[in-house]
PDB file of C-alpha atoms in Angstrom:
ATOM      1  CA  MET T 219     -13.363 -14.429 -15.346  1.00  0.00           C
ATOM      2  CA  LEU T 220     -11.596 -17.010 -13.096  1.00  0.00           C
ATOM      3  CA  SER T 221     -12.660 -20.611 -13.314  1.00  0.00           C
ATOM      4  CA  PRO T 222     -14.838 -22.115 -10.604  1.00  0.00           C
ATOM      5  CA  PHE T 223     -11.966 -24.621  -9.740  1.00  0.00           C
ATOM      6  CA  PHE T 224      -9.373 -21.903  -9.359  1.00  0.00           C
ATOM      7  CA  LEU T 225     -11.784 -19.802  -7.173  1.00  0.00           C
ATOM      8  CA  SER T 226     -12.696 -22.871  -5.027  1.00  0.00           C
ATOM      9  CA  LEU T 227      -9.045 -23.668  -4.575  1.00  0.00           C
ATOM     10  CA  CYS T 228      -8.099 -20.152  -3.731  1.00  0.00           C
ATOM     11  CA  LEU T 229     -10.707 -19.888  -1.094  1.00  0.00           C
ATOM     12  CA  VAL T 230      -9.756 -22.972   0.721  1.00  0.00           C
ATOM     13  CA  VAL T 231      -5.960 -22.050   0.394  1.00  0.00           C
ATOM     14  CA  SER T 232      -6.569 -18.333   1.744  1.00  0.00           C
ATOM     15  CA  SER T 233      -7.275 -19.693   5.052  1.00  0.00           C
ATOM     16  CA  THR T 234      -3.782 -21.848   5.219  1.00  0.00           C
ATOM     17  CA  VAL T 235      -1.406 -19.399   3.426  1.00  0.00           C
ATOM     18  CA  ASN T 236       1.434 -18.753   5.879  1.00  0.00           C
ATOM     19  CA  ALA T 237       4.891 -17.384   6.153  1.00  0.00           C
ATOM     20  CA  SER T 238       6.237 -20.647   5.028  1.00  0.00           C
ATOM     21  CA  LEU T 239       5.154 -20.114   1.653  1.00  0.00           C
ATOM     22  CA  SER T 240       6.328 -16.402   1.328  1.00  0.00           C
ATOM     23  CA  THR T 241       9.178 -14.120   2.854  1.00  0.00           C
ATOM     24  CA  VAL T 242       7.711 -11.643   5.233  1.00  0.00           C
ATOM     25  CA  GLU T 243       9.915  -8.623   6.145  1.00  0.00           C
ATOM     26  CA  ASP T 244       8.908  -6.504   9.124  1.00  0.00           C
ATOM     27  CA  PHE T 245       9.348  -2.643   9.187  1.00  0.00           C
ATOM     28  CA  SER T 246       8.853  -0.240  12.038  1.00  0.00           C
ATOM     29  CA  LEU T 247       9.060   3.553  12.315  1.00  0.00           C
ATOM     30  CA  TYR T 248       8.427   5.809  15.436  1.00  0.00           C
ATOM     31  CA  VAL T 249       5.705   8.364  14.517  1.00  0.00           C
ATOM     32  CA  GLY T 250       5.899  10.862  17.526  1.00  0.00           C
ATOM     33  CA  ASP T 251       6.385   8.483  20.460  1.00  0.00           C
ATOM     34  CA  THR T 252       4.480   5.457  18.836  1.00  0.00           C
ATOM     35  CA  ASN T 253       6.084   2.867  16.822  1.00  0.00           C
ATOM     36  CA  ILE T 254       4.155   2.069  13.596  1.00  0.00           C
ATOM     37  CA  HIS T 255       4.559  -1.367  12.170  1.00  0.00           C
ATOM     38  CA  LEU T 256       4.363  -2.500   8.415  1.00  0.00           C
ATOM     39  CA  THR T 257       4.919  -5.790   6.582  1.00  0.00           C
ATOM     40  CA  LYS T 258       6.231  -6.655   3.107  1.00  0.00           C
ATOM     41  CA  GLU T 259       5.052 -10.190   2.118  1.00  0.00           C
ATOM     42  CA  THR T 260       6.740 -11.708  -1.036  1.00  0.00           C
ATOM     43  CA  PHE T 261       5.533 -14.691  -2.759  1.00  0.00           C
ATOM     44  CA  PRO T 262       7.858 -16.407  -5.222  1.00  0.00           C
ATOM     45  CA  ILE T 263       6.650 -16.856  -8.752  1.00  0.00           C
ATOM     46  CA  PRO T 264       5.718 -20.598  -9.213  1.00  0.00           C
ATOM     47  CA  THR T 265       7.778 -22.488 -11.501  1.00  0.00           C
ATOM     48  CA  ARG T 266       4.970 -24.118 -13.319  1.00  0.00           C
ATOM     49  CA  CYS T 267       2.910 -20.789 -13.537  1.00  0.00           C
ATOM     50  CA  SER T 268       2.186 -20.037 -17.278  1.00  0.00           C
ATOM     51  CA  GLY T 269       2.126 -16.354 -17.892  1.00  0.00           C
ATOM     52  CA  CYS T 270       3.297 -15.326 -14.390  1.00  0.00           C
ATOM     53  CA  ASP T 271       6.324 -13.375 -15.571  1.00  0.00           C
ATOM     54  CA  LEU T 272       4.591 -10.356 -14.277  1.00  0.00           C
ATOM     55  CA  SER T 273       5.242  -9.664 -10.442  1.00  0.00           C
ATOM     56  CA  LEU T 274       2.412  -7.539  -9.210  1.00  0.00           C
ATOM     57  CA  ALA T 275       2.967  -5.438  -6.237  1.00  0.00           C
ATOM     58  CA  PHE T 276      -0.089  -4.617  -4.206  1.00  0.00           C
ATOM     59  CA  LEU T 277      -0.635  -1.977  -1.175  1.00  0.00           C
ATOM     60  CA  ASN T 278      -3.157  -1.954   1.400  1.00  0.00           C
ATOM     61  CA  LEU T 279      -3.589   1.165   3.368  1.00  0.00           C
ATOM     62  CA  HIS T 280      -6.253   0.359   5.755  1.00  0.00           C
ATOM     63  CA  GLU T 281      -5.547  -2.494   7.902  1.00  0.00           C
ATOM     64  CA  ASN T 282      -9.295  -3.256   9.026  1.00  0.00           C
ATOM     65  CA  GLU T 283     -10.060  -3.938   5.150  1.00  0.00           C
ATOM     66  CA  ASN T 284      -8.970  -7.608   5.238  1.00  0.00           C
ATOM     67  CA  THR T 285     -11.145  -9.017   2.769  1.00  0.00           C
ATOM     68  CA  SER T 286      -8.906  -7.707   0.145  1.00  0.00           C
ATOM     69  CA  VAL T 287      -5.862  -8.806   1.878  1.00  0.00           C
ATOM     70  CA  VAL T 288      -7.302 -12.608   1.911  1.00  0.00           C
ATOM     71  CA  ALA T 289      -8.066 -12.344  -1.881  1.00  0.00           C
ATOM     72  CA  VAL T 290      -4.713 -11.089  -2.734  1.00  0.00           C
ATOM     73  CA  ARG T 291      -2.714 -13.375  -0.796  1.00  0.00           C
ATOM     74  CA  SER T 292      -4.523 -16.325  -2.493  1.00  0.00           C
ATOM     75  CA  PHE T 293      -3.700 -14.593  -5.781  1.00  0.00           C
ATOM     76  CA  LEU T 294      -0.085 -14.099  -5.021  1.00  0.00           C
ATOM     77  CA  LEU T 295       0.271 -17.749  -3.888  1.00  0.00           C
ATOM     78  CA  PHE T 296      -0.451 -18.994  -7.500  1.00  0.00           C
ATOM     79  CA  ASN T 297       1.217 -16.076  -9.249  1.00  0.00           C
ATOM     80  CA  GLY T 298       3.784 -14.560  -7.167  1.00  0.00           C
ATOM     81  CA  GLY T 299       4.333 -10.936  -6.295  1.00  0.00           C
ATOM     82  CA  SER T 300       4.298  -8.916  -3.119  1.00  0.00           C
ATOM     83  CA  LEU T 301       1.848  -6.992  -0.833  1.00  0.00           C
ATOM     84  CA  VAL T 302       2.745  -4.311   1.556  1.00  0.00           C
ATOM     85  CA  LYS T 303       0.392  -3.511   4.503  1.00  0.00           C
ATOM     86  CA  PHE T 304       0.187  -1.779   7.811  1.00  0.00           C
ATOM     87  CA  SER T 305       0.192  -4.596  10.888  1.00  0.00           C
ATOM     88  CA  LYS T 306      -0.576  -4.788  14.457  1.00  0.00           C
ATOM     89  CA  GLY T 307      -2.961  -1.825  14.502  1.00  0.00           C
ATOM     90  CA  HIS T 308      -6.057  -3.640  13.152  1.00  0.00           C
ATOM     91  CA  THR T 309      -7.889  -0.285  12.597  1.00  0.00           C
ATOM     92  CA  ARG T 310      -8.803   2.027   9.790  1.00  0.00           C
ATOM     93  CA  LEU T 311      -6.793   4.916  11.228  1.00  0.00           C
ATOM     94  CA  VAL T 312      -3.129   5.272  12.222  1.00  0.00           C
ATOM     95  CA  GLU T 313      -2.993   6.537  15.713  1.00  0.00           C
ATOM     96  CA  PHE T 314       0.157   7.960  17.497  1.00  0.00           C
ATOM     97  CA  GLU T 315       1.115   9.930  20.657  1.00  0.00           C
ATOM     98  CA  MET T 316       3.390  12.949  20.653  1.00  0.00           C
ATOM     99  CA  ALA T 317       4.098  15.280  23.677  1.00  0.00           C
ATOM    100  CA  SER T 318       1.314  13.695  25.615  1.00  0.00           C
ATOM    101  CA  THR T 319      -1.051  14.441  22.767  1.00  0.00           C
ATOM    102  CA  HIS T 320      -3.277  11.782  20.690  1.00  0.00           C
ATOM    103  CA  TYR T 321      -3.217  12.020  17.125  1.00  0.00           C
ATOM    104  CA  ALA T 322      -5.027  10.073  14.248  1.00  0.00           C
ATOM    105  CA  ILE T 323      -5.104  10.177  10.618  1.00  0.00           C
ATOM    106  CA  ASP T 324      -6.390   8.244   7.627  1.00  0.00           C
ATOM    107  CA  PRO T 325      -3.465   6.718   6.001  1.00  0.00           C
ATOM    108  CA  ASN T 326      -4.979   7.165   2.695  1.00  0.00           C
ATOM    109  CA  ARG T 327      -4.938  10.813   3.143  1.00  0.00           C
ATOM    110  CA  MET T 328      -1.174  11.425   4.143  1.00  0.00           C
ATOM    111  CA  PHE T 329       0.405  11.821   0.559  1.00  0.00           C
ATOM    112  CA  THR T 330      -0.031  15.628   0.440  1.00  0.00           C
ATOM    113  CA  SER T 331       0.370  18.336   3.011  1.00  0.00           C
ATOM    114  CA  GLU T 332      -3.383  19.457   2.344  1.00  0.00           C
ATOM    115  CA  GLY T 333      -4.519  15.934   3.022  1.00  0.00           C
ATOM    116  CA  ILE T 334      -2.688  15.629   6.060  1.00  0.00           C
ATOM    117  CA  GLN T 335      -3.866  18.784   7.605  1.00  0.00           C
ATOM    118  CA  SER T 336      -7.372  17.892   6.847  1.00  0.00           C
ATOM    119  CA  SER T 337      -7.386  14.483   8.045  1.00  0.00           C
ATOM    120  CA  LEU T 338      -5.434  15.252  11.249  1.00  0.00           C
ATOM    121  CA  THR T 339      -8.117  18.105  11.845  1.00  0.00           C
ATOM    122  CA  THR T 340     -10.888  15.633  11.251  1.00  0.00           C
ATOM    123  CA  TYR T 341      -9.796  12.803  13.450  1.00  0.00           C
ATOM    124  CA  SER T 342      -7.830  14.524  16.147  1.00  0.00           C
ATOM    125  CA  SER T 343      -6.166  18.000  15.720  1.00  0.00           C
ATOM    126  CA  TYR T 344      -3.463  19.442  13.583  1.00  0.00           C
ATOM    127  CA  THR T 345      -0.078  20.775  14.414  1.00  0.00           C
ATOM    128  CA  PRO T 346       2.991  21.432  12.087  1.00  0.00           C
ATOM    129  CA  GLU T 347       4.888  19.052  14.242  1.00  0.00           C
ATOM    130  CA  ALA T 348       2.335  16.273  13.942  1.00  0.00           C
ATOM    131  CA  ALA T 349       2.169  17.113  10.112  1.00  0.00           C
ATOM    132  CA  ALA T 350       5.980  16.414   9.757  1.00  0.00           C
ATOM    133  CA  GLU T 351       5.785  13.063  11.677  1.00  0.00           C
ATOM    134  CA  VAL T 352       2.923  11.964   9.143  1.00  0.00           C
ATOM    135  CA  THR T 353       4.793  13.070   6.255  1.00  0.00           C
ATOM    136  CA  LYS T 354       7.598  10.948   7.548  1.00  0.00           C
ATOM    137  CA  LEU T 355       5.430   7.982   7.698  1.00  0.00           C
ATOM    138  CA  ALA T 356       4.344   8.488   4.145  1.00  0.00           C
ATOM    139  CA  ASP T 357       7.654   8.535   2.715  1.00  0.00           C
ATOM    140  CA  PHE T 358       8.784   5.422   4.674  1.00  0.00           C
ATOM    141  CA  LEU T 359       5.669   3.616   3.394  1.00  0.00           C
ATOM    142  CA  LEU T 360       6.264   4.750  -0.104  1.00  0.00           C
ATOM    143  CA  GLU T 361       9.879   3.572   0.105  1.00  0.00           C
ATOM    144  CA  ILE T 362       9.084   0.005   1.416  1.00  0.00           C
ATOM    145  CA  TYR T 363       6.426  -0.185  -1.498  1.00  0.00           C
ATOM    146  CA  ASP T 364       9.183   0.864  -3.946  1.00  0.00           C
ATOM    147  CA  PHE T 365       6.665   3.598  -5.388  1.00  0.00           C
ATOM    148  CA  GLU T 366       9.147   5.284  -7.723  1.00  0.00           C
ATOM    149  CA  GLN T 367      10.121   1.984  -9.366  1.00  0.00           C
ATOM    150  CA  GLN T 368       6.366   0.627  -9.838  1.00  0.00           C
ATOM    151  CA  SER T 369       4.996   0.755 -13.331  1.00  0.00           C
ATOM    152  CA  THR T 370       1.609   0.850 -11.908  1.00  0.00           C
ATOM    153  CA  VAL T 371       0.448   1.226  -8.140  1.00  0.00           C
ATOM    154  CA  LEU T 372      -1.930  -1.371  -7.163  1.00  0.00           C
ATOM    155  CA  ALA T 373      -4.115  -0.405  -4.341  1.00  0.00           C
ATOM    156  CA  LEU T 374      -6.534  -2.483  -2.315  1.00  0.00           C
ATOM    157  CA  HIS T 375      -9.910  -1.234  -0.528  1.00  0.00           C
ATOM    158  CA  ASP T 376     -13.050  -2.489   0.764  1.00  0.00           C
ATOM    159  CA  ASN T 377     -16.306  -0.591   1.274  1.00  0.00           C
ATOM    160  CA  GLY T 378     -19.455  -0.826   3.253  1.00  0.00           C
ATOM    161  CA  GLY T 379     -21.734  -0.588   0.019  1.00  0.00           C
ATOM    162  CA  THR T 380     -22.677   3.175   0.294  1.00  0.00           C
ATOM    163  CA  TYR T 381     -19.784   4.149  -1.663  1.00  0.00           C
ATOM    164  CA  GLY T 382     -19.302   2.957  -5.305  1.00  0.00           C
ATOM    165  CA  ALA T 383     -18.855   4.059  -8.938  1.00  0.00           C
ATOM    166  CA  ASN T 384     -22.264   5.691  -8.933  1.00  0.00           C
ATOM    167  CA  SER T 385     -20.843   8.180  -6.258  1.00  0.00           C
ATOM    168  CA  TYR T 386     -18.781   9.786  -9.232  1.00  0.00           C
ATOM    169  CA  LEU T 387     -21.859  10.396 -11.428  1.00  0.00           C
ATOM    170  CA  PRO T 388     -23.198  13.733 -12.298  1.00  0.00           C
ATOM    171  CA  GLY T 389     -24.843  15.259  -9.449  1.00  0.00           C
ATOM    172  CA  GLU T 390     -23.160  12.902  -6.910  1.00  0.00           C
ATOM    173  CA  THR T 391     -20.873  13.544  -4.278  1.00  0.00           C
ATOM    174  CA  TYR T 392     -17.553  13.019  -6.180  1.00  0.00           C
ATOM    175  CA  GLU T 393     -18.656  13.997  -9.779  1.00  0.00           C
ATOM    176  CA  ASN T 394     -15.788  16.543 -10.024  1.00  0.00           C
ATOM    177  CA  ASP T 395     -13.194  13.708  -9.408  1.00  0.00           C
ATOM    178  CA  ALA T 396     -14.136  11.786 -12.378  1.00  0.00           C
ATOM    179  CA  ALA T 397     -13.330  12.151 -16.198  1.00  0.00           C
ATOM    180  CA  ALA T 398     -15.461   9.257 -16.949  1.00  0.00           C
ATOM    181  CA  VAL T 399     -17.475   6.489 -15.358  1.00  0.00           C
ATOM    182  CA  ASN T 400     -18.686   3.048 -16.536  1.00  0.00           C
ATOM    183  CA  ILE T 401     -21.225   1.106 -14.648  1.00  0.00           C
ATOM    184  CA  VAL T 402     -22.349  -2.293 -16.060  1.00  0.00           C
ATOM    185  CA  GLU T 403     -25.959  -2.941 -15.800  1.00  0.00           C
ATOM    186  CA  GLY T 404     -27.089  -5.513 -13.304  1.00  0.00           C
ATOM    187  CA  THR T 405     -23.903  -5.123 -11.264  1.00  0.00           C
ATOM    188  CA  ASN T 406     -23.185  -3.706  -7.870  1.00  0.00           C
ATOM    189  CA  PRO T 407     -21.577  -0.365  -8.329  1.00  0.00           C
ATOM    190  CA  SER T 408     -19.655  -0.845  -5.061  1.00  0.00           C
ATOM    191  CA  ASP T 409     -17.372  -3.277  -6.717  1.00  0.00           C
ATOM    192  CA  PHE T 410     -15.137  -1.185  -9.089  1.00  0.00           C
ATOM    193  CA  PHE T 411     -11.890   0.051 -10.258  1.00  0.00           C
ATOM    194  CA  TYR T 412     -10.604   3.423  -9.964  1.00  0.00           C
ATOM    195  CA  VAL T 413      -7.919   4.499 -12.409  1.00  0.00           C
ATOM    196  CA  VAL T 414      -5.844   7.514 -13.327  1.00  0.00           C
ATOM    197  CA  ASP T 415      -4.850   6.043 -16.722  1.00  0.00           C
ATOM    198  CA  PRO T 416      -7.441   6.254 -19.712  1.00  0.00           C
ATOM    199  CA  ILE T 417      -5.971   3.066 -21.370  1.00  0.00           C
ATOM    200  CA  TYR T 418      -6.613   1.117 -18.317  1.00  0.00           C
ATOM    201  CA  TYR T 419     -10.137   2.663 -18.146  1.00  0.00           C
ATOM    202  CA  GLU T 420     -10.917   1.491 -21.729  1.00  0.00           C
ATOM    203  CA  ALA T 421      -9.574  -1.938 -21.254  1.00  0.00           C
ATOM    204  CA  LEU T 422     -11.253  -2.684 -18.014  1.00  0.00           C
ATOM    205  CA  ALA T 423     -14.686  -0.999 -19.241  1.00  0.00           C
ATOM    206  CA  VAL T 424     -14.694  -3.051 -22.446  1.00  0.00           C
ATOM    207  CA  ALA T 425     -13.796  -6.253 -20.162  1.00  0.00           C
ATOM    208  CA  GLY T 426     -17.189  -5.587 -18.585  1.00  0.00           C
ATOM    209  CA  TYR T 427     -16.031  -4.010 -15.286  1.00  0.00           C
ATOM    210  CA  ASN T 428     -17.331  -1.096 -13.358  1.00  0.00           C
ATOM    211  CA  ILE T 429     -14.616   1.704 -13.268  1.00  0.00           C
ATOM    212  CA  VAL T 430     -13.874   5.314 -12.824  1.00  0.00           C
ATOM    213  CA  LEU T 431     -11.399   7.203 -14.414  1.00  0.00           C
ATOM    214  CA  GLN T 432      -9.922  10.163 -12.401  1.00  0.00           C
ATOM    215  CA  SER T 433      -9.929  13.462 -13.660  1.00  0.00           C
ATOM    216  CA  ASN T 434      -6.412  14.683 -12.902  1.00  0.00           C
ATOM    217  CA  GLU T 435      -7.431  18.405 -13.621  1.00  0.00           C
ATOM    218  CA  THR T 436     -10.621  18.670 -11.381  1.00  0.00           C
ATOM    219  CA  VAL T 437      -9.962  16.004  -8.657  1.00  0.00           C
ATOM    220  CA  THR T 438     -10.060  17.142  -4.938  1.00  0.00           C
ATOM    221  CA  ASN T 439      -6.399  17.244  -3.387  1.00  0.00           C
ATOM    222  CA  ASP T 440      -7.409  15.019  -0.547  1.00  0.00           C
ATOM    223  CA  GLY T 441      -3.931  13.378   0.122  1.00  0.00           C
ATOM    224  CA  SER T 442      -5.142  10.121  -1.200  1.00  0.00           C
ATOM    225  CA  LEU T 443      -2.666   7.813  -2.960  1.00  0.00           C
ATOM    226  CA  SER T 444      -4.809   8.305  -6.142  1.00  0.00           C
ATOM    227  CA  TYR T 445      -4.332  11.836  -6.163  1.00  0.00           C
ATOM    228  CA  TYR T 446      -0.631  11.640  -5.471  1.00  0.00           C
ATOM    229  CA  ALA T 447      -0.228   9.269  -8.332  1.00  0.00           C
ATOM    230  CA  GLY T 448      -2.057  11.310 -10.815  1.00  0.00           C
ATOM    231  CA  MET T 449       0.069  14.250  -9.594  1.00  0.00           C
ATOM    232  CA  LYS T 450       3.219  12.344 -10.184  1.00  0.00           C
ATOM    233  CA  GLY T 451       2.109  10.935 -13.498  1.00  0.00           C
ATOM    234  CA  LYS T 452       2.090   7.383 -12.046  1.00  0.00           C
ATOM    235  CA  ALA T 453      -0.314   4.838 -13.354  1.00  0.00           C
ATOM    236  CA  TYR T 454      -2.639   3.797 -10.628  1.00  0.00           C
ATOM    237  CA  ILE T 455      -5.338   1.031 -10.008  1.00  0.00           C
ATOM    238  CA  ASN T 456      -7.642   0.940  -6.989  1.00  0.00           C
ATOM    239  CA  PHE T 457      -9.330  -2.399  -6.518  1.00  0.00           C
ATOM    240  CA  GLU T 458     -12.469  -1.443  -4.651  1.00  0.00           C
ATOM    241  CA  ALA T 459     -15.098  -4.072  -3.379  1.00  0.00           C
ATOM    242  CA  GLN T 460     -18.191  -4.036  -1.122  1.00  0.00           C
ATOM    243  CA  ALA T 461     -17.073  -5.937   1.980  1.00  0.00           C
ATOM    244  CA  GLU T 462     -17.339  -5.716   5.618  1.00  0.00           C
ATOM    245  CA  TYR T 463     -14.582  -6.158   7.939  1.00  0.00           C
ATOM    246  CA  THR T 464     -14.507  -9.799   7.895  1.00  0.00           C
ATOM    247  CA  ALA T 465     -13.552 -11.917   4.634  1.00  0.00           C
ATOM    248  CA  VAL T 466     -16.568 -13.776   3.358  1.00  0.00           C
ATOM    249  CA  GLY T 467     -16.388 -16.259   0.343  1.00  0.00           C
ATOM    250  CA  GLU T 468     -18.236 -14.323  -2.157  1.00  0.00           C
ATOM    251  CA  GLN T 469     -16.667 -11.138  -1.272  1.00  0.00           C
ATOM    252  CA  VAL T 470     -13.224 -12.733  -1.816  1.00  0.00           C
ATOM    253  CA  VAL T 471     -14.242 -14.243  -5.163  1.00  0.00           C
ATOM    254  CA  ILE T 472     -15.239 -10.798  -6.374  1.00  0.00           C
ATOM    255  CA  GLN T 473     -11.666  -9.254  -5.533  1.00  0.00           C
ATOM    256  CA  LEU T 474      -9.842 -12.271  -6.949  1.00  0.00           C
ATOM    257  CA  ASP T 475     -11.901 -11.955 -10.089  1.00  0.00           C
ATOM    258  CA  MET T 476     -10.956  -8.231 -10.351  1.00  0.00           C
ATOM    259  CA  VAL T 477      -7.250  -8.978  -9.577  1.00  0.00           C
ATOM    260  CA  ALA T 478      -7.096 -11.525 -12.197  1.00  0.00           C
ATOM    261  CA  ALA T 479      -8.664  -9.227 -14.540  1.00  0.00           C
ATOM    262  CA  VAL T 480      -5.701  -6.729 -14.227  1.00  0.00           C
ATOM    263  CA  ARG T 481      -3.291  -9.671 -14.330  1.00  0.00           C
ATOM    264  CA  ASP T 482      -4.785 -10.542 -17.683  1.00  0.00           C
ATOM    265  CA  MET T 483      -4.761  -7.059 -19.006  1.00  0.00           C
ATOM    266  CA  PHE T 484      -1.162  -6.518 -18.137  1.00  0.00           C
ATOM    267  CA  THR T 485      -0.297  -9.999 -19.794  1.00  0.00           C
ATOM    268  CA  LYS T 486      -2.181  -8.904 -22.961  1.00  0.00           C
ATOM    269  CA  ASP T 487      -0.335  -5.708 -23.067  1.00  0.00           C
ATOM    270  CA  SER T 488       2.963  -7.399 -22.629  1.00  0.00           C
ATOM    271  CA  GLY T 489       2.257  -9.824 -25.538  1.00  0.00           C
ATOM    272  CA  ASP T 490       1.040  -6.968 -27.844  1.00  0.00           C
ATOM    273  CA  LYS T 491       4.364  -5.301 -27.586  1.00  0.00           C
TER     274      LYS T 491
END
């Protein structure tokens, strides 16, 4: 767990972190007739940071889920690493115009053709031409994040509290997507990890965290990054925490603790080799 002093310091600093402490790269891509913006913010590894030889790379797909962004930027300030996210939209969906038609898609459903078709149909309408533009956006984002070179994909999400690790238990909505579920008694199941690697599942479950292990054999092809990572054989960790759209101290602390737990797990694995 993070020390109270470190947590307090991070929460104070989180509101003052700015580009002078990091390098911000702006990227844009026309999707149809709409220019979509992304940023990659890189923090240097502090010279006096013990155990900070690991540079973690995070990805935030839903721009309105800013609690996770506040938490991770605070973490990166003290540890170094990077964060890729959409910018200037301030909404959950990515929306674009093409040939005088409005389209919208969940950016965490754009990594397979099946997910793209389902999401476009749900939020607007589907056409092969619109799907091709979304595929172009997905490829562009993965290139900025340097997906192929990442040893583990680190995704950030917030939820409103109706979704949690308990949603993957037998008889619940997503039971077929999970190979194993660990829920710690007395904790909020909406604060949990979602992973595709059994080694990460065991390590974080033993450490006392709520966690879901994806079943790559039976998981629904929804076009999510977790499905895509499993399909590609890429290690993946989703930090999922209950939080509304505005960052609040306790919610930020929860995600800071989860991020630090993964950092510690990676550091231990590196030391054991």
